[in-house]
Tab-separated table of C-alpha atoms in Angstrom:
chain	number	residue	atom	x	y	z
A	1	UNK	CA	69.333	75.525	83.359
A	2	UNK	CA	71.544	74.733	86.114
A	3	UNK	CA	74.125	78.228	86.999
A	4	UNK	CA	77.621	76.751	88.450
A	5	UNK	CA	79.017	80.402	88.861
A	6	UNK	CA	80.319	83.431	86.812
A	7	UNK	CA	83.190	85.392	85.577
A	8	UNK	CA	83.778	88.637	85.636
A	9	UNK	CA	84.636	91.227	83.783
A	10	UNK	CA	88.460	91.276	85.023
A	11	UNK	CA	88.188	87.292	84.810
A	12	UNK	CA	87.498	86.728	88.096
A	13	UNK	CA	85.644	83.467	89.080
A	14	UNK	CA	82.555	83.809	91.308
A	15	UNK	CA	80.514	80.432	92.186
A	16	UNK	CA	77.055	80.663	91.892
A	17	UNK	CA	74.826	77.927	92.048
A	18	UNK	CA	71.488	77.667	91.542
A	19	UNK	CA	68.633	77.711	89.205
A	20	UNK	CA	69.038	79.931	86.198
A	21	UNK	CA	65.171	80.638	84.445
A	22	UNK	CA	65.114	83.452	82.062
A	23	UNK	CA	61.808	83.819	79.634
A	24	UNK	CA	62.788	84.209	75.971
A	25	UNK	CA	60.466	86.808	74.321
A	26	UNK	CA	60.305	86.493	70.458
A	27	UNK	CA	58.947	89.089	67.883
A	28	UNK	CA	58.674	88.310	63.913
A	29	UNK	CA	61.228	90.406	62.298
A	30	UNK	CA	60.560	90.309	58.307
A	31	UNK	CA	58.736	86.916	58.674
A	32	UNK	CA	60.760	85.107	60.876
A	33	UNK	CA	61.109	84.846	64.847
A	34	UNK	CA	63.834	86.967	66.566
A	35	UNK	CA	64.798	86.843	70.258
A	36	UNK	CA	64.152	90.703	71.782
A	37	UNK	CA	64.937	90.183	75.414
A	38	UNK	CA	68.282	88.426	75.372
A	39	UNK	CA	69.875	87.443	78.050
A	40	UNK	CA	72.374	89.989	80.205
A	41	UNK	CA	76.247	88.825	79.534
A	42	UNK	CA	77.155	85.181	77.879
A	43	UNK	CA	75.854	82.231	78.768
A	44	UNK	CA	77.740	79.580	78.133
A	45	UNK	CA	77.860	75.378	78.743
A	46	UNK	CA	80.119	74.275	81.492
A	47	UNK	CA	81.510	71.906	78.790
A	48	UNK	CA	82.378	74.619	76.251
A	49	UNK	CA	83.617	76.731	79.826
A	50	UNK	CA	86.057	74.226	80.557
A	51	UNK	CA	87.468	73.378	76.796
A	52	UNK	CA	87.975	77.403	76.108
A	53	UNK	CA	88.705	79.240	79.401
A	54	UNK	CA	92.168	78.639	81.415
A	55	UNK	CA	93.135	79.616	84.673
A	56	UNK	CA	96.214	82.160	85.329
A	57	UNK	CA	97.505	83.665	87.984
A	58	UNK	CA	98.131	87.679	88.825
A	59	UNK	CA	100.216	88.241	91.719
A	60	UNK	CA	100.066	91.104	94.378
A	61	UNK	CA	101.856	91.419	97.457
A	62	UNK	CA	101.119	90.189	100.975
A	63	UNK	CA	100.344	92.717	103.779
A	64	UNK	CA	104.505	93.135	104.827
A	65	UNK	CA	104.956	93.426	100.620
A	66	UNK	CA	107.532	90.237	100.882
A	67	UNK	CA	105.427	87.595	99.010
A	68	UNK	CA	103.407	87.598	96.150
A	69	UNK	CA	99.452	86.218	96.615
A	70	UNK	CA	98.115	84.597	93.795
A	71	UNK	CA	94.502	86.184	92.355
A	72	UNK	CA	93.420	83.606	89.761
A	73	UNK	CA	91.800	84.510	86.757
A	74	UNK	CA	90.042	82.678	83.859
A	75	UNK	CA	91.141	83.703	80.259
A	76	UNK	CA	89.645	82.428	77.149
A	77	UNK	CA	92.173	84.171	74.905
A	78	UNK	CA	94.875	83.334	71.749
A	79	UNK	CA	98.291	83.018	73.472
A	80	UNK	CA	99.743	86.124	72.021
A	81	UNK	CA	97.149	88.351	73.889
A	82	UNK	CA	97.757	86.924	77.505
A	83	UNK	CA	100.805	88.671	78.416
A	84	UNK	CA	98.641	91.802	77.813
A	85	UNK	CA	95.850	90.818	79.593
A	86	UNK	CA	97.798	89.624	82.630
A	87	UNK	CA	99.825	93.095	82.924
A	88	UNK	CA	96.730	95.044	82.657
A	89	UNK	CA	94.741	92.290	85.223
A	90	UNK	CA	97.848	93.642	87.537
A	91	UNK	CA	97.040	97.358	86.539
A	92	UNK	CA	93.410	97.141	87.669
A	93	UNK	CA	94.183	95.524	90.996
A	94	UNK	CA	93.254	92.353	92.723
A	95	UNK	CA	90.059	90.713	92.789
A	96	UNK	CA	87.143	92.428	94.934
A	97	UNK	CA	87.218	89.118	97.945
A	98	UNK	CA	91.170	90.080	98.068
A	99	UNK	CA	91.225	93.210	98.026
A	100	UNK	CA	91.525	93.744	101.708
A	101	UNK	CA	94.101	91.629	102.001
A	102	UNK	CA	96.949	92.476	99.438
A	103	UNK	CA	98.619	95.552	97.960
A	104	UNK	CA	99.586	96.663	94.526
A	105	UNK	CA	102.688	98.420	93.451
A	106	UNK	CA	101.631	98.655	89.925
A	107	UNK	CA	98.417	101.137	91.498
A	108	UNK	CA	98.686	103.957	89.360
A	109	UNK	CA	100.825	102.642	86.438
A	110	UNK	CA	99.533	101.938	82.796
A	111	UNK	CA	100.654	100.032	79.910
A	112	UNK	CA	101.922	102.373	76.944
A	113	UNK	CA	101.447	99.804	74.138
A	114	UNK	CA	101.066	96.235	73.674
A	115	UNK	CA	103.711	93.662	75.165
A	116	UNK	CA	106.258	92.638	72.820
A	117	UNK	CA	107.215	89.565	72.908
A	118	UNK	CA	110.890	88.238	71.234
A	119	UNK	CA	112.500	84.927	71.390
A	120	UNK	CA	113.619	85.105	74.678
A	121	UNK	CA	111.888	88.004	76.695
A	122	UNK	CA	108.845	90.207	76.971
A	123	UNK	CA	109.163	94.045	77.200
A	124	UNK	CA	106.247	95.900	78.867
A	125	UNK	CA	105.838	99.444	77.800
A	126	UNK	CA	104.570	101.219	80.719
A	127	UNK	CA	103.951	104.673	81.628
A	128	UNK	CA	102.184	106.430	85.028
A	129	UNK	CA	105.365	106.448	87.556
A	130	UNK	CA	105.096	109.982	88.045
A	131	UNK	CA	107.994	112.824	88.218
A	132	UNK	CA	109.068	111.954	91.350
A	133	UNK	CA	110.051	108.202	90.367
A	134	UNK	CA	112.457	106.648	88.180
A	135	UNK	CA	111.702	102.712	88.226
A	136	UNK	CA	109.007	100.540	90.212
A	137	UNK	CA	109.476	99.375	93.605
A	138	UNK	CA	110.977	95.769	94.175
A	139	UNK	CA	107.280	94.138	94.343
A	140	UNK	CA	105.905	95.785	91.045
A	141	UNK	CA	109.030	93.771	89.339
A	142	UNK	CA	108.154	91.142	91.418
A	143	UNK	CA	104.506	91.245	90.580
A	144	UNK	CA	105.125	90.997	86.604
A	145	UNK	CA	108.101	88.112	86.564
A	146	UNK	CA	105.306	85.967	88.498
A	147	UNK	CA	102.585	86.902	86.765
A	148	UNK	CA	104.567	86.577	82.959
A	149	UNK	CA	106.659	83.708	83.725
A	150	UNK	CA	103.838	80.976	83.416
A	151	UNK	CA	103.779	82.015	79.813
A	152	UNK	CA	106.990	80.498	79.429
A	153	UNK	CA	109.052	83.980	78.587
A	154	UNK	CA	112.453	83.954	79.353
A	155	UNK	CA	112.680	87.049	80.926
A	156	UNK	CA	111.095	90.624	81.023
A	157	UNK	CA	112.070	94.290	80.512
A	158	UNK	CA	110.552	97.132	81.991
A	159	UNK	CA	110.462	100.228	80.733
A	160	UNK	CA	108.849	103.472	81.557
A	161	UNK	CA	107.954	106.115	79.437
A	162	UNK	CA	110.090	103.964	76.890
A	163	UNK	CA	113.123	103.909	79.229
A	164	UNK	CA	114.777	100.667	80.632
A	165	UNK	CA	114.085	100.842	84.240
A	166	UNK	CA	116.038	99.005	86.826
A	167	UNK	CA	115.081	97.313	90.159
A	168	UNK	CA	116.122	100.000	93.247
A	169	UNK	CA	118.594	96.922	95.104
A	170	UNK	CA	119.689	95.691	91.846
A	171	UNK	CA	120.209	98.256	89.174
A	172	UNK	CA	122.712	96.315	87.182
A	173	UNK	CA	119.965	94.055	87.075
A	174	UNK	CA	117.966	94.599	83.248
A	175	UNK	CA	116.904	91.469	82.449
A	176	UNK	CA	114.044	90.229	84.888
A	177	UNK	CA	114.267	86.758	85.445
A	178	UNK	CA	111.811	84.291	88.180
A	179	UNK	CA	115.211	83.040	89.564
A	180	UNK	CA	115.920	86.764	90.702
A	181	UNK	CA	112.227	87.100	92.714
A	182	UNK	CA	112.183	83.887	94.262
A	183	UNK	CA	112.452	85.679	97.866
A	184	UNK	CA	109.065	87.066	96.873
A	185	UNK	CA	107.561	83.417	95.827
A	186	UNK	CA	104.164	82.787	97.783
A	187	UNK	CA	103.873	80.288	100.221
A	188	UNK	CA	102.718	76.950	99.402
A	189	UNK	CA	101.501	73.762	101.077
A	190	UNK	CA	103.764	70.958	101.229
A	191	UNK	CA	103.189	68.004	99.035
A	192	UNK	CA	102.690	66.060	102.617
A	193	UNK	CA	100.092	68.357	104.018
A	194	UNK	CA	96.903	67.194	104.904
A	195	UNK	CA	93.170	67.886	103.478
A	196	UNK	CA	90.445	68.604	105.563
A	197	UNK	CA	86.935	68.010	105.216
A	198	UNK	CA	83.735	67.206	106.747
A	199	UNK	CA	82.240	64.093	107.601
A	200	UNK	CA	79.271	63.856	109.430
A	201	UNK	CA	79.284	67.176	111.130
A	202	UNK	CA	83.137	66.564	112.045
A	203	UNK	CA	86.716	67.459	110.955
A	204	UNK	CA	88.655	64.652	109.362
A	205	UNK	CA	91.663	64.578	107.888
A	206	UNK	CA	92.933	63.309	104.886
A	207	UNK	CA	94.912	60.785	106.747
A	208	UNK	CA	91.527	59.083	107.754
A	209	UNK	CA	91.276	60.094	110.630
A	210	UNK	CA	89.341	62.467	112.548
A	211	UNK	CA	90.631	65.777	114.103
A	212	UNK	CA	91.979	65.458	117.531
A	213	UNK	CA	89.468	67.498	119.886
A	214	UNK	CA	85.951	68.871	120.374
A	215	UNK	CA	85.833	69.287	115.960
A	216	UNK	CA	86.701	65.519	115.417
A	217	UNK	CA	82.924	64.689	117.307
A	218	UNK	CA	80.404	64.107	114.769
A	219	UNK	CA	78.274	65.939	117.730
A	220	UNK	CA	80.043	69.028	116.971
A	221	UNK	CA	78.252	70.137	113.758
A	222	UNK	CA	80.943	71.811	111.823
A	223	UNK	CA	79.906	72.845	108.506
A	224	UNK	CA	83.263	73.796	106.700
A	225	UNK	CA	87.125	73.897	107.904
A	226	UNK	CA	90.195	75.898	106.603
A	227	UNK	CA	93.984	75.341	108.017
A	228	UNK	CA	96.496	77.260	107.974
A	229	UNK	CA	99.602	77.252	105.561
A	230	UNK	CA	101.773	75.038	108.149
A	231	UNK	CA	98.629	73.518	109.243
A	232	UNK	CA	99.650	74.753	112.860
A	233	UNK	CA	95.888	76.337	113.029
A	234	UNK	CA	92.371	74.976	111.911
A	235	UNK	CA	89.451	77.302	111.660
A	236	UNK	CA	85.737	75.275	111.846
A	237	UNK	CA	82.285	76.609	111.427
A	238	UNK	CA	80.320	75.173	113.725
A	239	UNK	CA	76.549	75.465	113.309
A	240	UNK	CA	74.342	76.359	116.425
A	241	UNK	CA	70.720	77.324	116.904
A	242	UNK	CA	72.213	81.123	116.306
A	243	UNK	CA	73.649	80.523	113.340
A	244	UNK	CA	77.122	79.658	112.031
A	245	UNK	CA	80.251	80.839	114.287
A	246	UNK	CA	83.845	80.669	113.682
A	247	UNK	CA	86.005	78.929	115.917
């Protein structure tokens, strides 16, 4: 079969393409064939993949803890369980290809008991703060509002140890809401940025047009391109008789 990738066990999406060969070995079990050599994990049909899993987002915080990043994950799960498996996603910490790059101010803490879920909020039961604190940081708030509010809730309560906890700038502030942690909201590419891809062993823009400089050559040999949020930077691979380097 043909392998497009896998997920992992906290949902995580890894490509990874390629052949996949595996030799079925069959024994006769009370007259009739069984396989005994099955397969590690689930494989499944990238039609059957794309029909049952969903992609959601867990948030952590950016190196200055002022935005929230978005670690996507890939859930194939009944719509009353995702809350849960979103908070505990955030309890686990981010993917392992972010992990350098973000923190987590939910490190440490646990769900109690399943989310509950009412008309018009979610309450997350958590325990894990420790004796010394009496309510999460400003980005652990931050982090679950993000992270629950593309299930549609209205709003979320946190409690700890089974006791309403507060944000420490806000505490009048009980009911959690997106429009109160939209100074934390990642940054995003405007709907007039350009793509950037590779034509010929050069940078082109969406705009059809190459990129101005040295990368816009097809003599250049650039292999793959990334730009920055405000598209101020571009970084190019460029392949040489060395190997790849980043410029």
């Amino acid at each position: 079969a043909q392998r497009h990738g896998r997920i992992n066990e906290d949902g995580s999406y890894v490509p990874s393409e390629g052949a996949f060969n595996h030799l079925f070995h069959l024994t006769k079990v009370d007259g009739e064939w069984r396989i005994d050599n099955p397969p590690q994990g689930l494989l499944i049909e990238l039609s059957t993949f794309e029909s049952a899993y969903r992609p959601y987002d867990v948030y952590f915080l950016n190196s200055g803890e002022s935005k929230v990043v978005p670690d996507v994950r890939w859930y194939a799960a009944p719509p009353d369980s995702l809350a849960t498996l979103l908070v505990t996603a955030l309890e686990h910490g981010p993917s392992k290809w972010l992990a350098d790059a973000v923190s987590n101010d939910l490190t440490g803490v646990t769900l109690e008991s399943n989310i509950v879920q009412e008309r018009d909020r979610v309450k997350v039961f958590m325990t894990g703060l420790g004796d010394q604190e009496d309510t999460l940081p400003g980005g652990g708030f931050a982090q679950l509002v993000w992270a629950l509010s593309q299930l549609g809730v209205g709003a979320v309560e946190v409690y700890s140890d089974r006791q309403l906890i507060r944000p420490p700038k806000n505490p009048d502030l009980t009911l959690q809401q997106l429009k109160n942690w939209q100074g934390f909201a990642p940054d995003n590419l405007s709907v007039n940025a350009s793509g950037y891809f590779i034509r010929d062993g050069a940078v082109w823009t969406t705009k059809d047009a190459p990129l101005a400089g040295p990368a816009g050559r097809n003599s250049f040999g650039a292999v793959s391109v990334a730009a920055s949020v405000d598209e101020s930077s571009v970084a190019v691979v460029q392949r040489t008789p060395a190997g790849g380097r980043v410029l």
